[in-house]
Amino acid sequence: MQEYKGLIFDLDGVIVDTAKYHFLAWKKLADELGIDFTEKDNERLKGVSRMASFEIILEIGNRKMSQEEKEECCRKKNDLYVSYIMQLTRSDILPGVDKFIRDAKKEGYKIALGSASKNSSLILSRLGIEDYFDAVVDGTKVLKAKPDPEVFTKGAEELGLSYGECIVFEDSTAGIEAAHNGGMKAVGIGSEDILNAADVVIPGFAGIDVGTLIEKL
Ligand code: B16
Ligand code: MG
């Protein structure tokens, strides 16, 4: 039986629901550009980097822009997004996550963050949980986006573990694929219908026991 030693958590959609703030900020920008951008379209942006997200929005609106204009739009969106996430508090941590991570630490698992976000340190500090992580790998440290496994393989390396010793917790299909591409097991957080490629799917962490969940892998 494989002995797992490290748990790597995605941020948005796993630890905190920032997707709604990403949506509000993208929506405002899209409105200004006269692009019709819906909540359904927003699903396509989950786990995707900031610039790649904007390129999807431009594709939806059938629009083209210079690199400079795109960067300016991304800056604008991020300023608004940051003003929203500045309001986050500990109460925004998704149900059961805090206990799950604390229990896992007590059981000796090493904990890493593996997120596409460049705002992860601000979010972790607003939530007051920076100390939970032995390693933080985010969009400021990686070049390749999920489904490339870089964000997770780097997390394993920073924990000093082999890839196969780590388990990834992810809410996006690109993230599940990234974990598998890195030779890691993936626990899907969300709906079984969407995350059917995951090794196990749970709706959220509320009432989930670390040992029982890991035995299923
Ligand atoms: P930022 P995750 C991802 O976070 C989000 O799911 C995705 O919607 C967002 O575009 C991306 O972070 C980049 O975020 O603009 O803050 O750098 O799910 O990988 O934790
Ligand atoms: Mg996510």
Coordinates of N, CA and C and ligand atoms in Angstrom, one line a residue:
M1 N 0.8 -1.2 0.0 CA 0.0 0.0 0.0 C 0.9 1.3 0.0
Q2 N 0.5 2.2 -0.8 CA 1.2 3.5 -0.9 C 1.2 4.3 0.4
E3 N 2.3 4.8 0.8 CA 2.2 5.6 2.0 C 2.3 7.1 1.6
Y4 N 1.2 7.7 1.9 CA 1.1 9.2 1.5 C 1.6 10.0 2.7
K5 N 2.4 11.1 2.3 CA 3.0 11.9 3.3 C 2.7 13.4 3.1
G6 N 2.1 13.8 2.0 CA 1.9 15.2 1.7 C 0.5 15.4 1.1
L7 N -0.1 16.5 1.5 CA -1.4 16.9 0.9 C -1.2 18.3 0.3
I8 N -1.6 18.4 -1.0 CA -1.5 19.6 -1.7 C -2.9 20.2 -2.1
F9 N -3.1 21.4 -1.6 CA -4.5 22.0 -1.7 C -4.5 23.1 -2.8
D10 N -5.4 23.0 -3.7 CA -5.7 24.1 -4.5 C -6.4 25.2 -3.6
L11 N -6.4 26.4 -4.1 CA -7.0 27.5 -3.2 C -8.4 27.8 -3.5
D12 N -8.6 28.4 -4.7 CA -9.9 28.9 -5.1 C -10.8 27.7 -5.4
G13 N -11.9 27.6 -4.6 CA -12.9 26.5 -4.8 C -12.6 25.4 -3.9
V14 N -11.5 25.4 -3.2 CA -11.2 24.3 -2.3 C -11.1 24.8 -0.9
I15 N -10.4 25.9 -0.7 CA -10.2 26.5 0.7 C -11.2 27.7 0.8
V16 N -11.4 28.4 -0.2 CA -12.2 29.6 -0.2 C -12.9 29.8 -1.5
D17 N -14.1 30.4 -1.5 CA -14.9 30.6 -2.7 C -14.6 32.0 -3.3
T18 N -13.5 32.1 -4.0 CA -13.2 33.4 -4.5 C -13.7 33.5 -6.0
A19 N -14.3 32.4 -6.5 CA -14.8 32.4 -7.9 C -15.8 33.5 -8.1
K20 N -16.6 33.8 -7.1 CA -17.7 34.8 -7.2 C -17.0 36.2 -7.4
Y21 N -15.9 36.5 -6.7 CA -15.2 37.8 -6.8 C -14.5 37.9 -8.2
H22 N -13.9 36.8 -8.6 CA -13.3 36.8 -10.0 C -14.4 37.1 -11.0
F23 N -15.6 36.5 -10.8 CA -16.7 36.7 -11.8 C -17.1 38.2 -11.7
L24 N -17.3 38.8 -10.6 CA -17.8 40.2 -10.5 C -16.8 41.1 -11.2
A25 N -15.5 40.9 -10.9 CA -14.5 41.7 -11.5 C -14.4 41.6 -13.0
W26 N -14.4 40.3 -13.5 CA -14.4 40.1 -14.9 C -15.6 40.6 -15.6
K27 N -16.8 40.5 -14.9 CA -18.0 40.9 -15.5 C -18.0 42.4 -15.7
K28 N -17.5 43.2 -14.7 CA -17.4 44.6 -14.8 C -16.5 45.0 -16.0
L29 N -15.4 44.4 -16.2 CA -14.5 44.7 -17.3 C -15.2 44.3 -18.6
A30 N -15.8 43.1 -18.7 CA -16.5 42.7 -19.9 C -17.6 43.7 -20.3
D31 N -18.4 44.1 -19.3 CA -19.4 45.1 -19.6 C -18.8 46.4 -20.2
E32 N -17.7 46.8 -19.6 CA -17.1 48.0 -20.1 C -16.6 47.8 -21.6
L33 N -16.3 46.6 -21.9 CA -15.8 46.3 -23.3 C -16.9 45.9 -24.2
G34 N -18.2 45.9 -23.7 CA -19.3 45.5 -24.5 C -19.4 44.0 -24.8
I35 N -18.8 43.2 -23.9 CA -18.8 41.7 -24.2 C -19.7 41.1 -23.2
D36 N -20.6 40.2 -23.8 CA -21.6 39.5 -22.9 C -21.0 38.3 -22.2
F37 N -20.7 38.4 -20.9 CA -20.0 37.4 -20.2 C -20.9 36.9 -19.1
T38 N -21.2 35.6 -19.1 CA -22.2 35.1 -18.1 C -21.5 34.2 -17.1
E39 N -22.3 33.9 -16.0 CA -21.8 33.0 -14.9 C -21.4 31.6 -15.5
K40 N -22.1 31.2 -16.5 CA -21.8 29.9 -17.1 C -20.4 30.0 -17.8
D41 N -20.2 31.1 -18.5 CA -18.8 31.3 -19.1 C -17.8 31.3 -18.0
N42 N -18.1 31.8 -16.8 CA -17.1 31.9 -15.8 C -16.6 30.5 -15.3
E43 N -17.4 29.5 -15.5 CA -16.9 28.1 -15.2 C -15.6 27.7 -16.0
R44 N -15.5 28.3 -17.2 CA -14.3 28.0 -18.0 C -13.1 28.6 -17.5
L45 N -13.2 29.6 -16.6 CA -12.0 30.3 -16.1 C -11.4 29.7 -14.8
K46 N -12.2 28.7 -14.2 CA -11.7 28.1 -13.0 C -10.3 27.4 -13.1
G47 N -9.4 27.7 -12.3 CA -8.1 27.1 -12.3 C -7.2 27.6 -13.4
V48 N -7.7 28.5 -14.3 CA -7.0 29.1 -15.4 C -6.3 30.4 -15.0
S49 N -5.1 30.7 -15.5 CA -4.4 31.9 -15.1 C -5.1 33.1 -15.5
R50 N -4.7 34.3 -15.0 CA -5.4 35.6 -15.2 C -5.4 35.9 -16.7
M51 N -4.2 35.9 -17.4 CA -4.2 36.3 -18.8 C -5.0 35.3 -19.6
A52 N -4.8 34.0 -19.3 CA -5.6 33.0 -20.1 C -7.1 33.2 -19.9
S53 N -7.5 33.6 -18.7 CA -8.9 33.8 -18.5 C -9.4 35.0 -19.4
F54 N -8.6 36.0 -19.4 CA -9.0 37.2 -20.3 C -9.0 36.8 -21.7
E55 N -8.1 36.0 -22.1 CA -8.1 35.5 -23.5 C -9.4 34.8 -23.9
I56 N -9.9 34.0 -22.9 CA -11.2 33.3 -23.1 C -12.3 34.3 -23.3
I57 N -12.3 35.4 -22.4 CA -13.3 36.4 -22.5 C -13.3 37.1 -23.9
L58 N -12.1 37.4 -24.3 CA -11.9 38.0 -25.7 C -12.5 37.1 -26.8
E59 N -12.2 35.8 -26.6 CA -12.7 34.8 -27.6 C -14.2 34.8 -27.6
I60 N -14.8 34.9 -26.4 CA -16.3 34.9 -26.3 C -16.9 36.1 -27.0
G61 N -16.2 37.3 -26.8 CA -16.6 38.5 -27.5 C -16.1 38.7 -28.9
N62 N -15.4 37.6 -29.4 CA -14.8 37.7 -30.7 C -14.0 39.0 -30.9
R63 N -13.1 39.3 -30.0 CA -12.4 40.5 -30.0 C -10.9 40.2 -30.0
K64 N -10.1 41.2 -30.6 CA -8.7 41.0 -30.6 C -8.1 42.3 -29.9
M65 N -6.9 42.1 -29.2 CA -6.3 43.3 -28.6 C -4.8 43.1 -28.6
S66 N -4.0 44.2 -28.5 CA -2.6 44.1 -28.4 C -2.2 43.5 -27.1
Q67 N -1.0 43.0 -26.9 CA -0.5 42.5 -25.7 C -0.6 43.6 -24.6
E68 N -0.2 44.8 -25.0 CA -0.2 45.9 -24.0 C -1.6 46.2 -23.5
E69 N -2.6 46.2 -24.4 CA -4.0 46.5 -24.0 C -4.5 45.3 -23.1
K70 N -4.1 44.1 -23.4 CA -4.6 42.9 -22.6 C -4.0 43.1 -21.2
E71 N -2.7 43.5 -21.1 CA -2.1 43.6 -19.8 C -2.8 44.7 -19.0
E72 N -3.1 45.8 -19.7 CA -3.8 46.9 -19.0 C -5.2 46.4 -18.4
C73 N -5.9 45.6 -19.3 CA -7.2 45.1 -18.8 C -7.1 44.2 -17.6
C74 N -6.1 43.3 -17.7 CA -5.8 42.4 -16.6 C -5.5 43.1 -15.3
R75 N -4.7 44.2 -15.5 CA -4.4 45.0 -14.3 C -5.6 45.6 -13.7
K76 N -6.5 46.1 -14.5 CA -7.7 46.7 -14.1 C -8.6 45.7 -13.3
K77 N -8.7 44.6 -13.9 CA -9.5 43.5 -13.3 C -8.9 43.1 -12.0
N78 N -7.6 43.0 -11.9 CA -7.0 42.6 -10.7 C -7.2 43.6 -9.6
D79 N -7.1 44.9 -9.9 CA -7.2 45.9 -8.9 C -8.6 45.8 -8.2
L80 N -9.6 45.6 -9.1 CA -11.0 45.4 -8.5 C -11.1 44.2 -7.7
Y81 N -10.5 43.1 -8.2 CA -10.6 41.8 -7.5 C -9.9 41.9 -6.2
V82 N -8.8 42.6 -6.1 CA -8.0 42.7 -4.9 C -8.9 43.5 -3.9
S83 N -9.6 44.5 -4.4 CA -10.4 45.3 -3.4 C -11.5 44.4 -2.8
Y84 N -12.0 43.4 -3.6 CA -13.0 42.5 -3.0 C -12.3 41.6 -2.0
I85 N -11.2 41.0 -2.4 CA -10.6 40.0 -1.5 C -10.0 40.6 -0.2
M86 N -9.8 41.9 -0.2 CA -9.4 42.6 1.0 C -10.4 42.5 2.1
Q87 N -11.7 42.2 1.7 CA -12.8 42.1 2.7 C -12.9 40.7 3.3
L88 N -12.1 39.7 2.7 CA -12.2 38.3 3.2 C -11.8 38.3 4.7
T89 N -12.4 37.3 5.4 CA -12.0 37.1 6.8 C -12.0 35.6 7.1
R90 N -11.6 35.2 8.3 CA -11.5 33.8 8.6 C -12.9 33.1 8.3
S91 N -14.0 33.8 8.5 CA -15.3 33.2 8.3 C -15.6 32.8 6.8
D92 N -14.7 33.2 5.9 CA -14.9 32.8 4.5 C -14.2 31.5 4.1
I93 N -13.5 30.9 5.1 CA -12.9 29.6 4.8 C -14.1 28.6 4.6
L94 N -14.0 27.8 3.6 CA -15.1 26.9 3.3 C -15.3 25.9 4.4
P95 N -16.6 25.4 4.7 CA -16.9 24.6 5.8 C -16.0 23.3 5.9
G96 N -15.4 23.1 7.1 CA -14.7 21.9 7.4 C -13.2 21.9 7.0
V97 N -12.8 22.9 6.2 CA -11.4 22.9 5.7 C -10.4 23.1 6.8
D98 N -10.7 24.1 7.7 CA -9.8 24.4 8.8 C -9.5 23.2 9.6
K99 N -10.6 22.5 10.0 CA -10.4 21.3 10.9 C -9.7 20.2 10.1
F100 N -10.0 20.0 8.8 CA -9.4 18.9 8.0 C -7.9 19.1 8.0
I101 N -7.5 20.4 7.7 CA -6.0 20.6 7.6 C -5.4 20.5 9.0
R102 N -6.0 21.0 10.0 CA -5.4 20.9 11.3 C -5.2 19.4 11.8
D103 N -6.3 18.6 11.5 CA -6.2 17.2 11.8 C -5.1 16.5 11.0
A104 N -5.0 16.9 9.7 CA -4.0 16.2 8.9 C -2.6 16.6 9.4
K105 N -2.4 17.8 9.8 CA -1.1 18.2 10.4 C -0.8 17.4 11.7
K106 N -1.8 17.2 12.5 CA -1.6 16.4 13.7 C -1.2 15.0 13.4
E107 N -1.8 14.5 12.3 CA -1.4 13.1 11.9 C -0.1 13.0 11.2
G108 N 0.6 14.1 11.0 CA 1.9 14.1 10.5 C 2.1 14.4 9.0
Y109 N 0.9 14.7 8.3 CA 1.0 15.0 6.9 C 1.7 16.4 6.7
K110 N 2.5 16.6 5.7 CA 3.0 17.9 5.3 C 1.9 18.5 4.4
I111 N 1.8 19.8 4.5 CA 0.8 20.5 3.8 C 1.3 21.6 2.8
A112 N 0.8 21.6 1.5 CA 1.3 22.6 0.6 C 0.1 23.2 -0.1
L113 N 0.3 24.4 -0.6 CA -0.7 25.1 -1.5 C -0.2 24.9 -2.9
G114 N -1.2 24.6 -3.8 CA -0.8 24.5 -5.3 C -1.9 25.3 -6.0
S115 N -1.7 26.6 -6.2 CA -2.7 27.4 -6.8 C -2.2 28.2 -8.0
A116 N -3.1 28.5 -9.0 CA -2.8 29.3 -10.1 C -2.7 30.8 -9.8
S117 N -3.3 31.2 -8.6 CA -3.4 32.6 -8.3 C -2.1 33.3 -7.9
K118 N -2.0 34.5 -8.4 CA -0.9 35.4 -8.0 C -1.2 36.1 -6.7
N119 N -2.4 36.0 -6.3 CA -2.9 36.7 -5.0 C -2.9 35.8 -3.8
S120 N -2.3 34.6 -3.9 CA -2.5 33.6 -2.9 C -2.0 34.1 -1.5
S121 N -0.9 34.8 -1.5 CA -0.4 35.1 -0.1 C -1.3 36.1 0.5
L122 N -1.9 37.0 -0.3 CA -2.8 38.0 0.3 C -4.1 37.2 0.8
I123 N -4.6 36.3 0.0 CA -5.8 35.5 0.5 C -5.5 34.7 1.7
L124 N -4.3 34.0 1.8 CA -4.0 33.2 3.0 C -3.9 34.1 4.2
S125 N -3.3 35.3 4.0 CA -3.1 36.2 5.2 C -4.5 36.8 5.6
R126 N -5.4 37.1 4.7 CA -6.7 37.6 5.1 C -7.4 36.5 5.8
L127 N -7.2 35.2 5.4 CA -7.9 34.1 6.1 C -7.2 33.7 7.4
G128 N -6.0 34.2 7.6 CA -5.2 33.9 8.8 C -4.8 32.4 8.9
I129 N -4.4 31.8 7.7 CA -4.0 30.4 7.7 C -2.7 30.2 7.0
E130 N -1.8 31.3 6.9 CA -0.5 31.1 6.3 C 0.3 30.0 7.0
D131 N 0.2 30.0 8.3 CA 1.0 29.1 9.1 C 0.7 27.6 8.9
Y132 N -0.4 27.3 8.3 CA -0.8 25.9 8.0 C 0.1 25.2 7.0
F133 N 0.8 26.1 6.1 CA 1.4 25.5 4.9 C 3.0 25.4 5.1
D134 N 3.4 24.2 4.8 CA 4.9 24.0 4.8 C 5.5 24.5 3.5
A135 N 4.7 24.6 2.5 CA 5.2 25.1 1.2 C 4.0 25.8 0.5
V136 N 4.3 26.9 -0.2 CA 3.3 27.6 -1.0 C 3.8 27.8 -2.4
V137 N 3.1 27.1 -3.3 CA 3.4 27.3 -4.8 C 2.2 27.9 -5.4
D138 N 2.4 29.0 -6.1 CA 1.3 29.7 -6.7 C 1.7 30.3 -8.1
G139 N 0.8 31.1 -8.6 CA 1.0 31.7 -10.0 C 2.3 32.6 -10.1
T140 N 2.8 33.0 -8.9 CA 4.1 33.8 -9.0 C 5.3 32.9 -9.2
K141 N 5.1 31.6 -8.9 CA 6.3 30.7 -9.0 C 6.4 29.7 -10.1
V142 N 5.3 29.6 -10.9 CA 5.3 28.6 -12.0 C 5.0 29.3 -13.3
L143 N 5.5 28.6 -14.4 CA 5.4 29.2 -15.7 C 4.2 28.5 -16.5
K144 N 4.0 27.2 -16.1 CA 3.1 26.4 -16.9 C 1.8 26.3 -16.1
A145 N 0.7 26.5 -16.8 CA -0.6 26.4 -16.2 C -1.2 25.0 -16.1
K146 N -2.1 24.7 -15.1 CA -2.8 23.4 -15.1 C -3.5 23.3 -16.5
P147 N -3.6 22.2 -17.1 CA -3.3 20.8 -16.6 C -1.8 20.4 -16.6
D148 N -0.9 21.3 -16.9 CA 0.5 21.0 -16.7 C 0.7 20.7 -15.2
P149 N 1.5 19.7 -14.8 CA 1.5 19.4 -13.3 C 2.5 20.3 -12.5
E150 N 3.2 21.3 -13.2 CA 4.2 22.1 -12.5 C 3.9 22.6 -11.1
V151 N 2.7 23.1 -11.0 CA 2.3 23.7 -9.7 C 2.3 22.7 -8.5
F152 N 2.0 21.4 -8.9 CA 1.9 20.4 -7.9 C 3.3 19.7 -7.7
T153 N 4.0 19.4 -8.8 CA 5.3 18.8 -8.7 C 6.2 19.6 -7.9
K154 N 6.2 21.0 -8.1 CA 7.0 21.9 -7.4 C 6.6 21.9 -5.9
G155 N 5.3 21.7 -5.6 CA 4.8 21.6 -4.3 C 5.4 20.4 -3.6
A156 N 5.4 19.3 -4.3 CA 6.0 18.0 -3.7 C 7.5 18.2 -3.5
E157 N 8.1 18.8 -4.4 CA 9.6 19.1 -4.3 C 9.9 20.0 -3.1
E158 N 9.1 21.0 -2.9 CA 9.3 21.9 -1.8 C 9.0 21.2 -0.4
L159 N 8.1 20.2 -0.5 CA 7.9 19.4 0.7 C 8.9 18.4 1.0
G160 N 9.8 18.2 0.0 CA 10.8 17.1 0.1 C 10.3 15.7 -0.1
L161 N 9.2 15.6 -0.9 CA 8.5 14.3 -1.1 C 8.5 13.9 -2.5
S162 N 8.4 12.6 -2.8 CA 8.2 12.2 -4.2 C 6.8 12.5 -4.6
Y163 N 6.6 12.6 -5.9 CA 5.2 12.9 -6.4 C 4.2 11.9 -5.9
G164 N 4.5 10.7 -6.0 CA 3.6 9.6 -5.6 C 3.2 9.6 -4.1
E165 N 4.0 10.3 -3.3 CA 3.6 10.4 -1.9 C 2.6 11.5 -1.6
C166 N 2.2 12.3 -2.7 CA 1.4 13.4 -2.4 C 0.0 13.2 -3.0
I167 N -1.0 13.8 -2.3 CA -2.4 13.8 -2.8 C -2.8 15.2 -3.0
V168 N -3.5 15.4 -4.2 CA -3.9 16.8 -4.5 C -5.5 16.9 -4.3
F169 N -5.8 18.1 -3.8 CA -7.3 18.4 -3.6 C -7.6 19.5 -4.5
E170 N -8.6 19.3 -5.4 CA -8.8 20.2 -6.5 C -10.3 20.3 -6.9
D171 N -10.8 21.5 -7.3 CA -12.2 21.7 -7.7 C -12.3 21.8 -9.2
S172 N -11.2 21.8 -9.9 CA -11.3 22.0 -11.4 C -10.8 20.8 -12.2
T173 N -11.4 20.6 -13.3 CA -11.0 19.4 -14.1 C -9.6 19.6 -14.6
A174 N -9.2 20.8 -14.9 CA -7.8 21.0 -15.3 C -6.8 20.7 -14.2
G175 N -7.2 20.9 -13.0 CA -6.4 20.6 -11.8 C -6.3 19.1 -11.5
I176 N -7.4 18.4 -11.7 CA -7.4 16.9 -11.5 C -6.5 16.3 -12.6
E177 N -6.6 16.8 -13.8 CA -5.7 16.3 -14.9 C -4.2 16.6 -14.6
A178 N -4.0 17.8 -14.0 CA -2.6 18.2 -13.6 C -2.0 17.3 -12.6
A179 N -2.8 16.9 -11.6 CA -2.4 16.0 -10.5 C -2.0 14.7 -11.2
H180 N -2.9 14.1 -12.0 CA -2.6 12.8 -12.7 C -1.4 12.9 -13.6
N181 N -1.2 14.1 -14.3 CA -0.1 14.2 -15.1 C 1.2 14.2 -14.3
G182 N 1.1 14.6 -13.0 CA 2.3 14.6 -12.1 C 2.4 13.3 -11.4
G183 N 1.6 12.3 -11.7 CA 1.7 11.0 -11.0 C 1.1 11.0 -9.6
M184 N 0.2 11.9 -9.3 CA -0.4 12.0 -8.0 C -1.9 11.7 -8.0
K185 N -2.4 11.2 -6.8 CA -3.8 10.9 -6.7 C -4.5 12.3 -6.6
A186 N -5.8 12.3 -7.0 CA -6.5 13.6 -7.0 C -7.9 13.4 -6.3
V187 N -8.1 14.2 -5.3 CA -9.4 14.2 -4.6 C -10.2 15.4 -5.2
G188 N -11.3 15.1 -5.8 CA -12.2 16.2 -6.4 C -13.1 16.8 -5.3
I189 N -13.1 18.1 -5.3 CA -14.0 18.8 -4.4 C -15.1 19.4 -5.2
G190 N -16.3 18.9 -5.1 CA -17.4 19.4 -5.9 C -18.4 18.3 -6.4
S191 N -18.8 18.4 -7.6 CA -19.8 17.5 -8.1 C -19.1 16.3 -8.9
E192 N -19.7 15.1 -8.6 CA -19.2 13.9 -9.2 C -19.3 13.9 -10.7
D193 N -20.4 14.6 -11.2 CA -20.6 14.7 -12.6 C -19.5 15.4 -13.4
I194 N -19.0 16.5 -12.8 CA -18.0 17.3 -13.4 C -16.6 16.7 -13.2
L195 N -16.4 16.2 -12.0 CA -15.0 15.7 -11.6 C -14.8 14.2 -11.7
N196 N -15.5 13.6 -12.6 CA -15.5 12.1 -12.6 C -14.1 11.5 -12.9
A197 N -13.1 12.3 -13.3 CA -11.8 11.8 -13.5 C -11.0 11.7 -12.2
A198 N -11.5 12.3 -11.1 CA -10.8 12.2 -9.8 C -10.8 10.8 -9.3
D199 N -9.9 10.5 -8.4 CA -9.9 9.2 -7.7 C -11.0 9.0 -6.7
V200 N -11.3 10.1 -6.1 CA -12.4 10.2 -5.1 C -13.0 11.6 -5.2
V201 N -14.3 11.7 -5.1 CA -15.0 13.0 -5.1 C -15.7 13.2 -3.8
I202 N -15.5 14.4 -3.2 CA -16.3 14.7 -2.0 C -17.0 16.1 -2.3
P203 N -18.2 16.3 -1.7 CA -18.8 17.6 -2.0 C -18.1 18.8 -1.3
G204 N -17.4 18.5 -0.2 CA -16.7 19.5 0.6 C -16.1 18.8 1.7
F205 N -15.4 19.6 2.6 CA -14.7 18.9 3.7 C -15.5 18.7 5.0
A206 N -16.7 19.3 5.1 CA -17.5 19.2 6.3 C -17.7 17.7 6.6
G207 N -17.4 17.3 7.8 CA -17.6 15.9 8.3 C -16.7 14.9 7.7
I208 N -15.7 15.3 7.0 CA -14.8 14.3 6.3 C -13.6 14.0 7.2
D209 N -13.4 12.7 7.5 CA -12.2 12.3 8.3 C -11.0 12.0 7.4
V210 N -9.9 12.6 7.8 CA -8.7 12.5 7.0 C -8.3 11.0 6.7
G211 N -8.2 10.2 7.7 CA -7.8 8.8 7.6 C -8.7 8.0 6.7
T212 N -10.0 8.2 7.0 CA -11.0 7.4 6.2 C -11.0 7.8 4.7
L213 N -10.8 9.1 4.4 CA -10.7 9.5 3.0 C -9.5 8.9 2.3
I214 N -8.4 9.0 3.0 CA -7.1 8.6 2.4 C -7.1 7.1 2.2
E215 N -7.8 6.3 3.0 CA -7.9 4.8 2.8 C -8.6 4.5 1.5
K216 N -9.4 5.4 1.0 CA -10.2 5.1 -0.2 C -9.3 5.3 -1.5
L217 N -8.0 5.8 -1.3 CA -7.2 6.0 -2.5 C -6.3 4.9 -2.8
Ligands
B16_1 P1 -5.2 35.6 -10.0 P2 -6.8 28.3 -8.1 C1 -7.2 30.3 -9.8 O1 -7.0 29.8 -8.5 C2 -8.7 30.6 -10.1 O2 -9.4 29.4 -10.1 C3 -8.8 31.2 -11.5 O3 -10.2 31.5 -11.7 C4 -7.9 32.5 -11.6 O4 -8.0 33.1 -12.8 C5 -6.5 32.1 -11.2 O5 -6.4 31.5 -10.0 C6 -5.6 33.3 -11.3 O6 -5.9 34.1 -10.2 O7 -5.8 36.5 -11.0 O8 -5.5 35.9 -8.5 O9 -3.7 35.4 -10.2 O10 -8.1 27.6 -8.3 O11 -5.7 27.7 -8.9 O12 -6.4 28.4 -6.6
MG2 MG -9.6 25.9 -7.9

